[in-house]
Coordinates of C-alpha atoms in Angstrom, one line a residue:
Chain L
X1 CA 23.1 28.9 -54.6
X2 CA 19.8 27.9 -54.6
X3 CA 20.9 24.5 -56.9
X4 CA 23.8 24.0 -55.2
X5 CA 22.0 24.4 -51.8
X6 CA 19.7 21.7 -52.6
X7 CA 22.4 19.1 -53.8
X8 CA 24.2 19.8 -50.5
X9 CA 21.2 19.3 -48.3
X10 CA 20.1 16.4 -50.6
X11 CA 23.4 14.6 -50.5
X12 CA 23.6 15.1 -46.5
X13 CA 20.1 13.4 -46.1
X14 CA 20.8 10.4 -48.5
X15 CA 24.1 9.9 -46.2
X16 CA 22.1 10.3 -43.1
X17 CA 19.2 7.9 -44.3
X18 CA 21.8 5.4 -45.7
X19 CA 23.5 5.4 -42.3
X20 CA 20.0 5.2 -40.1
X21 CA 19.1 2.2 -42.5
X22 CA 22.3 0.2 -41.3
X23 CA 21.8 1.1 -37.7
X24 CA 18.1 0.1 -37.9
X25 CA 18.4 -3.2 -39.4
X26 CA 16.5 -6.0 -37.9
X27 CA 18.4 -8.3 -35.9
X28 CA 17.3 -12.0 -35.7
X29 CA 16.1 -13.4 -33.5
X30 CA 14.4 -10.4 -32.4
X31 CA 10.4 -9.5 -33.2
X32 CA 10.0 -8.3 -36.6
X33 CA 7.2 -6.1 -35.8
X34 CA 9.4 -4.0 -33.3
X35 CA 11.8 -3.1 -36.3
X36 CA 8.8 -2.4 -38.5
X37 CA 7.7 -0.2 -36.4
X38 CA 10.8 1.7 -35.9
X39 CA 11.9 1.8 -39.3
X40 CA 8.2 3.4 -40.2
X41 CA 8.4 6.3 -38.2
X42 CA 12.2 6.7 -38.8
X43 CA 11.4 6.8 -42.8
X44 CA 8.2 8.7 -42.6
X45 CA 9.5 11.4 -44.7
X46 CA 11.5 13.5 -42.0
X47 CA 13.3 16.7 -43.1
X48 CA 16.2 15.2 -41.4
X49 CA 17.1 19.1 -40.1
X50 CA 19.0 18.3 -36.9
X51 CA 21.3 15.7 -38.4
X52 CA 22.1 17.6 -41.4
X53 CA 22.6 20.8 -38.9
X54 CA 25.3 18.6 -37.1
X55 CA 26.9 17.3 -40.2
X56 CA 27.0 20.8 -41.6
X57 CA 28.0 22.6 -38.6
X58 CA 31.1 19.4 -38.4
X59 CA 31.7 20.3 -41.6
X60 CA 31.9 24.3 -41.3
X61 CA 34.9 23.6 -38.4
X62 CA 37.0 21.7 -40.8
X63 CA 35.9 18.1 -39.4
X64 CA 34.8 15.5 -42.2
X65 CA 31.0 14.6 -42.1
X66 CA 31.8 10.9 -41.7
X67 CA 33.0 11.4 -38.1
X68 CA 29.8 13.2 -37.5
X69 CA 27.6 11.0 -38.9
X70 CA 27.0 8.5 -35.9
X71 CA 26.4 11.8 -33.6
X72 CA 23.8 13.2 -36.3
X73 CA 21.9 9.9 -36.3
X74 CA 21.7 9.1 -32.7
X75 CA 20.0 12.7 -32.7
X76 CA 17.8 11.7 -35.3
X77 CA 17.0 8.7 -33.6
X78 CA 16.2 10.7 -30.3
X79 CA 14.0 13.1 -32.6
X80 CA 11.9 10.5 -33.8
X81 CA 11.4 8.6 -30.5
X82 CA 10.2 11.6 -29.4
X83 CA 7.6 12.5 -32.1
X84 CA 6.2 9.1 -31.3
X85 CA 5.8 9.2 -27.7
X86 CA 4.1 12.8 -28.6
X87 CA 1.6 11.4 -30.9
X88 CA 0.2 8.7 -28.5
X89 CA -3.3 9.0 -27.4
X90 CA -2.2 9.8 -23.9
X91 CA -0.1 13.0 -25.0
X92 CA -1.0 14.7 -28.2
X93 CA -3.5 12.1 -29.6
X94 CA -2.2 12.7 -33.1
X95 CA -3.5 10.4 -35.8
X96 CA -1.9 11.9 -38.6
X97 CA 2.0 13.3 -38.8
X98 CA 3.4 14.6 -42.3
X99 CA 0.2 13.1 -44.0
X100 CA 0.9 9.5 -42.8
X101 CA -0.7 7.7 -40.0
X102 CA 0.9 7.6 -36.7
X103 CA 2.8 4.9 -35.5
X104 CA 0.1 3.8 -32.9
X105 CA -2.6 4.0 -35.4
X106 CA -0.8 1.8 -37.9
X107 CA 0.6 -0.9 -35.1
X108 CA -0.8 0.1 -31.5
X109 CA -0.2 1.9 -28.4
X110 CA 2.3 -0.7 -26.7
X111 CA 4.3 -1.2 -29.9
X112 CA 4.5 2.4 -30.1
X113 CA 5.9 3.2 -26.7
X114 CA 8.3 0.1 -27.0
X115 CA 9.5 1.5 -30.4
X116 CA 10.3 4.7 -29.0
X117 CA 11.9 3.4 -26.2
X118 CA 14.1 1.1 -28.2
X119 CA 14.9 4.1 -30.5
X120 CA 16.0 6.1 -27.4
X121 CA 17.8 3.4 -26.4
X122 CA 20.1 2.8 -29.7
X123 CA 20.8 6.5 -30.2
X124 CA 23.0 5.8 -27.2
X125 CA 24.6 2.8 -28.5
X126 CA 25.2 4.8 -31.4
X127 CA 27.0 7.3 -29.7
X128 CA 28.9 4.9 -27.7
X129 CA 30.6 4.0 -30.5
X130 CA 31.2 6.7 -32.4
X131 CA 34.9 6.1 -31.5
X132 CA 34.9 3.3 -34.2
X133 CA 34.9 6.4 -36.8
X134 CA 37.5 8.0 -35.1
X135 CA 35.9 10.3 -32.4
X136 CA 38.1 10.7 -29.1
X137 CA 36.9 8.7 -26.1
X138 CA 36.5 11.6 -23.8
X139 CA 34.5 13.7 -26.5
X140 CA 32.1 10.7 -27.1
X141 CA 31.7 10.8 -23.1
X142 CA 30.9 14.2 -23.5
X143 CA 28.4 13.9 -26.5
X144 CA 26.6 11.3 -24.2
X145 CA 26.3 13.5 -21.2
X146 CA 25.0 16.4 -23.2
X147 CA 22.7 15.0 -25.6
X148 CA 21.2 12.9 -22.3
X149 CA 20.9 16.1 -20.6
X150 CA 19.5 18.0 -23.7
X151 CA 17.1 15.1 -24.0
X152 CA 15.9 14.3 -20.5
X153 CA 14.2 16.1 -17.7
X154 CA 16.3 19.2 -18.0
X155 CA 15.8 19.3 -21.7
X156 CA 13.2 18.3 -23.9
X157 CA 11.4 15.6 -21.7
X158 CA 11.1 18.5 -19.1
X159 CA 9.9 21.1 -22.2
X160 CA 7.1 18.7 -23.3
X161 CA 5.6 18.5 -19.3
X162 CA 5.8 22.0 -19.4
X163 CA 3.9 22.3 -22.6
X164 CA 1.3 19.6 -21.3
X165 CA 0.9 21.8 -17.8
X166 CA 0.2 24.7 -20.1
X167 CA -3.0 23.5 -22.0
X168 CA -5.9 25.4 -21.5
X169 CA -4.1 28.1 -19.4
X170 CA -2.6 31.3 -20.9
X171 CA 1.1 30.9 -20.0
X172 CA 3.5 34.2 -20.2
X173 CA 5.6 34.8 -22.5
X174 CA 8.7 33.6 -20.2
X175 CA 6.6 30.2 -19.6
X176 CA 6.3 29.9 -23.4
X177 CA 10.1 30.8 -24.0
X178 CA 11.1 27.9 -21.5
X179 CA 8.7 25.4 -23.3
X180 CA 10.3 26.3 -26.6
X181 CA 14.0 26.0 -25.5
X182 CA 13.2 22.8 -24.2
X183 CA 10.6 21.0 -25.7
X184 CA 12.1 21.7 -29.4
X185 CA 15.2 23.8 -28.6
X186 CA 17.2 22.1 -26.2
X187 CA 17.8 19.0 -29.1
X188 CA 18.2 21.2 -32.1
X189 CA 20.9 23.2 -29.9
X190 CA 22.9 20.4 -29.2
X191 CA 22.4 19.1 -33.0
X192 CA 24.4 21.8 -34.1
X193 CA 26.6 22.1 -30.6
X194 CA 27.5 18.2 -31.1
X195 CA 28.9 19.1 -34.7
X196 CA 31.0 21.7 -33.6
X197 CA 32.5 19.8 -30.3
X198 CA 33.1 16.6 -32.6
X199 CA 35.3 19.0 -34.9
X200 CA 37.0 20.1 -31.7
X201 CA 35.9 23.2 -31.0
X202 CA 36.1 24.6 -27.7
X203 CA 35.3 27.8 -25.2
X204 CA 34.5 31.1 -26.9
X205 CA 33.9 29.3 -30.3
X206 CA 31.9 27.1 -29.0
X207 CA 30.0 29.3 -27.0
X208 CA 29.4 31.3 -30.2
X209 CA 28.1 28.6 -32.4
X210 CA 25.9 27.3 -29.2
X211 CA 24.2 30.5 -29.2
X212 CA 23.8 30.6 -32.9
X213 CA 22.0 27.6 -32.4
X214 CA 20.0 28.5 -29.6
X215 CA 18.4 31.4 -31.2
X216 CA 18.2 30.0 -34.6
X217 CA 16.1 27.1 -32.8
X218 CA 13.8 29.8 -30.8
X219 CA 13.3 31.3 -34.2
X220 CA 12.5 28.1 -36.1
X221 CA 10.1 27.6 -33.4
X222 CA 8.3 30.8 -33.6
X223 CA 8.1 30.6 -37.3
X224 CA 6.5 27.1 -36.8
X225 CA 3.8 28.8 -34.3
X226 CA 3.6 31.2 -37.3
X227 CA 3.1 28.7 -40.1
X228 CA 0.4 26.7 -37.8
X229 CA -1.8 29.9 -38.3
X230 CA -1.2 30.9 -41.5
X231 CA 0.3 28.2 -43.4
X232 CA -1.7 25.9 -45.8
X233 CA -3.3 22.4 -44.5
X234 CA -2.1 20.9 -47.5
X235 CA 1.3 22.1 -47.8
X236 CA 2.1 21.2 -44.0
X237 CA 0.2 17.8 -43.6
X238 CA -1.5 18.7 -40.5
X239 CA -4.6 20.3 -39.5
X240 CA -3.9 23.9 -39.6
X241 CA -4.9 25.8 -36.5
X242 CA -4.7 22.6 -34.8
X243 CA -2.3 24.0 -32.1
X244 CA -5.1 26.6 -31.5
X245 CA -7.8 24.0 -31.1
X246 CA -5.9 22.5 -28.5
X247 CA -5.4 25.3 -26.7
X248 CA -1.5 25.0 -27.0
X249 CA 0.7 28.1 -26.1
X250 CA 2.0 29.8 -29.1
X251 CA 3.6 33.1 -29.7
X252 CA 1.2 34.4 -32.3
X253 CA -1.3 34.1 -29.7
X254 CA 0.5 35.7 -27.1
X255 CA 1.9 38.6 -29.2
X256 CA 0.1 38.7 -32.3
X257 CA 1.4 37.7 -36.0
X258 CA 3.2 40.8 -36.6
X259 CA 5.4 41.0 -33.3
X260 CA 6.2 37.0 -33.8
X261 CA 7.2 37.8 -37.2
X262 CA 9.3 40.6 -35.9
X263 CA 10.9 38.6 -32.9
X264 CA 11.7 35.6 -35.8
X265 CA 13.7 38.2 -37.8
X266 CA 15.4 39.7 -34.7
X267 CA 16.3 35.9 -33.1
X268 CA 17.8 35.1 -36.9
X269 CA 19.9 38.3 -37.3
X270 CA 21.3 37.8 -33.7
X271 CA 21.7 34.0 -34.7
X272 CA 23.7 35.0 -37.8
X273 CA 26.3 37.6 -35.9
X274 CA 27.0 34.8 -33.3
X275 CA 27.8 32.6 -36.4
X276 CA 30.2 35.4 -37.7
X277 CA 32.0 35.3 -34.4
X278 CA 32.2 31.7 -34.1
X279 CA 35.2 31.4 -36.3
X280 CA 34.3 28.7 -38.4
X281 CA 35.7 27.8 -41.6
X282 CA 33.0 28.0 -44.0
X283 CA 29.6 29.6 -43.0
X284 CA 27.6 29.7 -46.4
X285 CA 25.6 26.3 -45.9
X286 CA 24.8 27.1 -41.9
X287 CA 23.8 30.4 -43.1
X288 CA 21.8 29.0 -46.1
X289 CA 20.0 26.5 -43.6
X290 CA 19.0 29.6 -41.2
X291 CA 17.6 31.7 -44.1
X292 CA 15.6 28.8 -45.3
X293 CA 14.3 28.0 -41.6
X294 CA 13.0 31.3 -41.6
X295 CA 11.8 32.0 -45.1
X296 CA 10.2 28.5 -45.4
X297 CA 6.3 28.2 -45.9
X298 CA 5.8 24.6 -44.7
Chain W
X1 CA 25.7 -16.0 8.1
X2 CA 22.3 -14.6 7.9
X3 CA 22.7 -11.9 10.0
X4 CA 26.0 -10.8 8.2
X5 CA 24.1 -11.1 5.2
X6 CA 21.5 -8.9 5.9
X7 CA 23.7 -6.4 7.2
X8 CA 25.7 -6.4 4.0
X9 CA 22.7 -6.1 1.9
X10 CA 21.1 -3.1 4.1
X11 CA 24.2 -1.6 3.7
X12 CA 24.4 -2.0 -0.1
X13 CA 21.2 -0.7 -0.4
X14 CA 21.5 2.6 1.4
X15 CA 24.4 3.1 -0.3
X16 CA 22.4 2.8 -3.7
X17 CA 19.4 4.7 -2.5
X18 CA 21.3 7.4 -1.4
X19 CA 23.1 7.9 -4.7
X20 CA 19.9 7.8 -6.4
X21 CA 18.4 10.3 -4.2
X22 CA 21.1 12.5 -5.2
X23 CA 21.2 11.5 -8.8
X24 CA 17.0 12.7 -9.1
X25 CA 17.1 15.7 -7.1
X26 CA 14.6 18.0 -9.1
X27 CA 16.7 20.8 -11.1
X28 CA 15.0 24.4 -11.1
X29 CA 13.4 25.6 -13.3
X30 CA 12.1 22.2 -14.3
X31 CA 8.5 20.9 -13.5
X32 CA 8.1 19.6 -9.9
X33 CA 5.6 17.1 -11.1
X34 CA 8.4 15.3 -13.9
X35 CA 10.5 14.8 -10.7
X36 CA 7.8 13.7 -8.3
X37 CA 6.3 11.2 -10.9
X38 CA 10.1 9.7 -11.5
X39 CA 10.8 9.9 -7.7
X40 CA 7.7 8.0 -6.8
X41 CA 8.4 5.0 -8.8
X42 CA 12.2 4.9 -8.0
X43 CA 11.5 4.7 -4.0
X44 CA 8.2 2.8 -4.4
X45 CA 10.3 -0.2 -2.2
X46 CA 12.1 -1.8 -5.1
X47 CA 14.6 -4.7 -4.0
X48 CA 17.4 -3.0 -5.5
X49 CA 18.1 -6.6 -6.7
X50 CA 20.3 -5.8 -10.1
X51 CA 22.4 -2.8 -8.4
X52 CA 23.1 -4.6 -5.1
X53 CA 24.4 -7.5 -7.7
X54 CA 26.4 -5.0 -9.6
X55 CA 28.3 -3.8 -6.8
X56 CA 28.5 -7.4 -5.0
X57 CA 30.1 -8.6 -8.3
X58 CA 32.5 -5.5 -8.5
X59 CA 33.5 -6.2 -4.8
X60 CA 33.9 -10.0 -5.5
X61 CA 36.5 -9.0 -8.2
X62 CA 38.4 -6.9 -5.9
X63 CA 37.1 -3.3 -6.8
X64 CA 35.6 -0.7 -4.5
X65 CA 32.0 -0.4 -4.8
X66 CA 32.2 3.4 -5.1
X67 CA 33.6 3.1 -8.6
X68 CA 30.4 0.9 -9.5
X69 CA 27.9 2.9 -8.0
X70 CA 27.1 5.0 -11.1
X71 CA 26.7 1.9 -13.1
X72 CA 24.7 0.3 -10.2
X73 CA 22.4 3.3 -10.2
X74 CA 22.0 3.8 -13.9
X75 CA 21.0 0.2 -14.5
X76 CA 18.4 0.7 -11.6
X77 CA 17.3 3.6 -13.4
X78 CA 16.8 1.5 -16.7
X79 CA 14.7 -1.1 -14.5
X80 CA 12.2 1.2 -12.8
X81 CA 11.5 3.2 -16.6
X82 CA 10.5 -0.5 -17.9
X83 CA 8.2 -1.0 -14.8
X84 CA 6.8 2.2 -15.0
X85 CA 5.9 1.8 -18.9
X86 CA 5.1 -1.9 -18.3
X87 CA 2.2 -1.1 -16.1
X88 CA 0.7 1.5 -18.5
X89 CA -3.0 0.6 -19.7
X90 CA -1.6 -0.1 -23.3
X91 CA 0.8 -2.7 -22.0
X92 CA 0.2 -4.7 -18.6
X93 CA -2.6 -2.1 -17.5
X94 CA -1.8 -2.7 -13.5
X95 CA -3.0 -0.6 -11.2
X96 CA -1.0 -1.6 -8.2
X97 CA 3.0 -2.7 -7.9
X98 CA 4.2 -3.5 -4.7
X99 CA 0.9 -2.8 -2.9
X100 CA 1.2 0.7 -4.2
X101 CA -0.5 2.7 -6.8
X102 CA 1.2 2.7 -10.4
X103 CA 2.8 5.5 -11.4
X104 CA 0.1 6.2 -13.9
X105 CA -2.6 5.8 -11.4
X106 CA -0.9 8.6 -9.0
X107 CA 0.0 11.3 -11.8
X108 CA -1.7 10.1 -15.6
X109 CA -0.6 8.3 -18.4
X110 CA 1.2 11.0 -20.0
X111 CA 3.6 12.2 -17.0
X112 CA 4.2 8.2 -16.7
X113 CA 5.2 7.9 -20.1
X114 CA 7.8 10.9 -19.7
X115 CA 9.0 9.8 -16.4
X116 CA 10.1 6.5 -17.7
X117 CA 11.6 8.3 -20.7
X118 CA 13.3 11.0 -18.6
X119 CA 14.8 7.8 -16.2
X120 CA 16.2 5.8 -19.3
X121 CA 17.8 9.1 -20.6
X122 CA 19.2 9.8 -17.1
X123 CA 20.7 6.3 -17.1
X124 CA 22.9 7.2 -20.0
X125 CA 24.1 10.4 -18.4
X126 CA 24.7 9.0 -15.2
X127 CA 27.0 6.4 -17.3
X128 CA 28.9 9.0 -19.3
X129 CA 30.1 10.8 -16.0
X130 CA 31.2 7.4 -14.3
X131 CA 34.6 8.6 -15.4
X132 CA 34.5 11.1 -12.2
X133 CA 34.7 8.1 -10.0
X134 CA 37.5 6.6 -12.0
X135 CA 36.1 4.1 -14.3
X136 CA 38.4 4.3 -17.8
X137 CA 36.7 6.2 -20.7
X138 CA 36.8 3.3 -22.7
X139 CA 35.3 0.8 -20.2
X140 CA 32.4 3.8 -19.8
X141 CA 32.1 3.3 -23.4
X142 CA 31.6 -0.3 -23.2
X143 CA 29.5 -0.1 -20.5
X144 CA 27.0 2.0 -22.3
X145 CA 27.3 0.2 -25.4
X146 CA 26.8 -3.3 -23.5
X147 CA 23.9 -1.8 -21.3
X148 CA 21.9 -0.3 -24.6
X149 CA 21.9 -3.1 -25.9
X150 CA 20.6 -5.1 -22.9
X151 CA 17.9 -2.6 -22.5
X152 CA 16.8 -2.2 -26.2
X153 CA 15.2 -3.9 -28.8
X154 CA 17.7 -7.0 -28.9
X155 CA 17.5 -7.0 -25.1
X156 CA 14.4 -5.9 -22.8
X157 CA 12.4 -4.1 -24.9
X158 CA 12.7 -7.0 -27.8
X159 CA 11.6 -9.2 -24.9
X160 CA 8.7 -7.1 -23.8
X161 CA 7.5 -7.1 -27.3
X162 CA 7.5 -11.2 -27.8
X163 CA 5.9 -11.4 -24.6
X164 CA 3.0 -9.4 -25.9
X165 CA 3.1 -11.1 -29.0
X166 CA 2.7 -14.6 -26.9
X167 CA -0.8 -13.5 -25.1
X168 CA -3.5 -15.6 -25.3
X169 CA -1.2 -18.1 -27.5
X170 CA 0.6 -21.2 -25.8
X171 CA 4.4 -20.5 -26.8
X172 CA 7.0 -23.3 -27.0
X173 CA 9.5 -23.8 -24.4
X174 CA 12.2 -22.3 -26.7
X175 CA 9.6 -18.9 -27.2
X176 CA 9.1 -18.8 -23.8
X177 CA 13.0 -19.0 -23.0
X178 CA 13.5 -16.0 -25.5
X179 CA 10.9 -14.3 -23.7
X180 CA 12.6 -14.5 -20.0
X181 CA 16.2 -14.3 -21.4
X182 CA 15.4 -10.9 -22.9
X183 CA 12.3 -9.1 -21.0
X184 CA 14.3 -9.7 -17.6
X185 CA 17.1 -11.8 -18.2
X186 CA 19.1 -9.3 -20.1
X187 CA 19.3 -6.4 -17.6
X188 CA 19.9 -9.2 -14.8
X189 CA 22.6 -10.3 -16.6
X190 CA 24.1 -7.0 -17.3
X191 CA 24.0 -5.8 -13.9
X192 CA 26.1 -8.4 -12.4
X193 CA 28.8 -8.6 -15.7
X194 CA 28.8 -4.7 -15.7
X195 CA 29.9 -4.9 -11.9
X196 CA 32.9 -7.5 -13.2
X197 CA 33.5 -5.4 -16.2
X198 CA 34.1 -2.2 -13.9
X199 CA 36.7 -4.4 -12.0
X200 CA 38.5 -5.1 -15.0
X201 CA 37.5 -8.4 -15.4
X202 CA 38.5 -9.7 -19.0
X203 CA 38.1 -12.9 -21.2
X204 CA 37.4 -16.2 -19.6
X205 CA 37.0 -15.1 -16.4
X206 CA 34.1 -12.4 -17.7
X207 CA 32.5 -15.3 -19.8
X208 CA 32.3 -17.4 -16.5
X209 CA 30.6 -14.7 -14.6
X210 CA 28.4 -13.9 -17.4
X211 CA 27.5 -17.5 -17.5
X212 CA 26.6 -17.1 -13.8
X213 CA 24.6 -14.2 -14.6
X214 CA 22.4 -15.7 -17.4
X215 CA 21.4 -18.7 -15.5
X216 CA 20.8 -17.2 -12.5
X217 CA 18.5 -14.4 -14.3
X218 CA 16.7 -17.3 -15.7
X219 CA 16.2 -19.6 -12.5
X220 CA 15.0 -16.1 -10.7
X221 CA 12.6 -15.4 -13.6
X222 CA 11.0 -19.1 -13.2
X223 CA 11.1 -18.9 -9.7
X224 CA 9.0 -15.8 -10.4
X225 CA 6.9 -17.8 -12.4
X226 CA 6.4 -20.7 -9.5
X227 CA 5.7 -18.0 -6.9
X228 CA 3.2 -16.3 -8.9
X229 CA 1.1 -19.6 -8.9
X230 CA 1.6 -20.9 -5.2
X231 CA 3.0 -17.5 -3.6
X232 CA 0.5 -15.7 -0.9
X233 CA -1.1 -12.5 -2.1
X234 CA -0.1 -10.5 0.5
X235 CA 3.6 -11.4 1.0
X236 CA 4.2 -10.4 -3.0
X237 CA 1.5 -7.5 -3.2
X238 CA 0.0 -8.5 -6.5
X239 CA -2.9 -10.4 -7.3
X240 CA -1.7 -14.1 -7.1
X241 CA -2.3 -16.1 -10.7
X242 CA -2.5 -12.6 -12.4
X243 CA -0.2 -14.0 -15.1
X244 CA -2.3 -17.0 -15.7
X245 CA -5.5 -14.7 -16.0
X246 CA -3.4 -12.1 -18.3
X247 CA -2.7 -15.6 -20.6
X248 CA 0.8 -15.0 -19.9
X249 CA 3.3 -17.3 -21.0
X250 CA 5.0 -19.0 -18.1
X251 CA 7.2 -22.1 -17.1
X252 CA 4.7 -23.8 -14.4
X253 CA 2.0 -23.5 -17.5
X254 CA 4.0 -25.1 -19.8
X255 CA 6.4 -27.7 -17.8
X256 CA 4.3 -27.8 -14.7
X257 CA 5.1 -27.0 -11.2
X258 CA 7.6 -29.8 -10.1
X259 CA 9.5 -29.9 -13.7
X260 CA 9.4 -25.8 -13.1
X261 CA 11.2 -26.1 -9.7
X262 CA 13.8 -29.0 -10.9
X263 CA 14.6 -26.5 -13.4
X264 CA 15.3 -23.7 -11.2
X265 CA 17.1 -25.8 -9.0
X266 CA 19.5 -27.4 -11.9
X267 CA 20.1 -23.7 -13.4
X268 CA 21.3 -22.4 -10.1
X269 CA 23.6 -25.7 -9.3
X270 CA 25.1 -24.5 -12.9
X271 CA 25.3 -20.8 -12.1
X272 CA 27.3 -21.5 -8.7
X273 CA 29.4 -23.9 -10.7
X274 CA 30.4 -20.9 -13.3
X275 CA 30.8 -18.8 -10.5
X276 CA 33.6 -20.9 -8.9
X277 CA 35.1 -20.9 -12.4
X278 CA 34.9 -17.1 -12.7
X279 CA 38.1 -16.9 -10.4
X280 CA 36.4 -13.8 -8.5
X281 CA 38.5 -13.1 -5.0
X282 CA 35.2 -13.5 -2.5
X283 CA 32.1 -15.3 -3.8
X284 CA 30.3 -15.7 -0.4
X285 CA 27.8 -13.0 -0.7
X286 CA 27.5 -13.7 -4.6
X287 CA 26.8 -17.0 -3.5
X288 CA 24.0 -16.2 -0.7
X289 CA 22.3 -13.8 -3.2
X290 CA 22.0 -16.7 -5.3
X291 CA 20.5 -18.9 -2.5
X292 CA 18.5 -16.3 -1.4
X293 CA 16.8 -15.6 -4.8
X294 CA 16.0 -19.4 -5.0
X295 CA 14.7 -20.1 -1.6
X296 CA 12.6 -16.8 -1.4
X297 CA 9.2 -17.0 -1.0
X298 CA 8.3 -13.5 -2.1

């Protein structure tokens, strides 16, 4: 299974990278440095977790991956823009990400802000053109509506603001769950849900796969918190304990390591039950990704 | 005519403000400061030029303004986000806009960045839901495609990068025209073009109204450059000559005041000819706005 799984994932990543490369070509006569900056962050070694989930979910419900590809790419563009902006001096002030200099360290703050803005904007252009690959116009509009909600004030951006507001304080577990469910959870969830929507999934089945996504997303984030404590600096490419140093709210800080690990286990089990009840045709790769996310050490 | 024109414009502004107020209500349980920051800049005394143009153009082609209202609001959200980000210390570093403190001076840089991000994201959600007011789904997708292009790397963001690159240098007139046509022209043009698109305008007629928009947009920007030199500090609410002090590329700096004024006149005349050939049903208000933009002293 492991070799087959790796082959499957690597093939999906290659498909996504090729499409992103095509979408983000420099267009004349526009400023070269802007495209350089966009491409620097877009091809800085991201795991492509969200777009892989979009394609895998679409296929799990019998939809060809190609149809879901623009949606997968748009979500990865939004994820990447959010990382560029999060790393800015005014925000998390990070010099490195995945062992490479952050965008504003290579270019400058202004270019990093604008590269993020351009990527976010481009994501919606890509979604608007998903009809070229056979996505129904009504479905394309539904995806734009849901993805913008997941990325905006009622989703990722709201979560980022709440995270900043919680710095230096000790949030309640409810506040922490709000932060995780929005800052990272909203885009994670829509990555999976969008794959199902483009495959034509509706009603209870869509609710079940969304529940899978939402629970897996929270488990993934708690696991991230745990790895930040126990992970090996070299393996994950950022300073271990940096969240603690920045007084960031994390599950281990509030619940302790053991209880946090139990939460990951419980959420993952519940997620997999929801997956079973979603009625998807082929769940093995989604299941394998879920197992990988919980078992990973980086 | 002047009284009727003022009544017309004020009624359009009231319609737009009411819709923006509705779109940008705080949603529980998301962070209040984010909505405060968004609303601070959204209701900071903007002239609503772009959304007024969208509604006026739609009506000029026989479409009820209500149908164009979400498109008008989305464009104003994108305009406002761009101002918030442009004012940041890493960009133009402005403390005041229209005589009021800029967003990051009232809140902080992180909140200003995120408020801009949220507004840009929200604009696309509003566009995706324009079908609720009777916009055809295919037209809604076309608008999302064109507005994202006008706002992104091949439009406004590209122009902003080119403007920054030109700082402290003496650009050619071609480079300056590129900057104006993209940094401000692209969104100005799509504001008018989108009003025509939602009214069902196509082919030569759409090309003519787009030509009107593009020429009027450039005339408007050159007039802005001129006012920056000769304007009265109190009237326009920012330091006169600030563009010169920042070594910003402007038409008067390159061509002189007299030649710049001639350019405004020439472009406006050409724009009005294009308007005449667009076949719109009622051009008087578009014509009045064009006259106002060229004659304004602030």
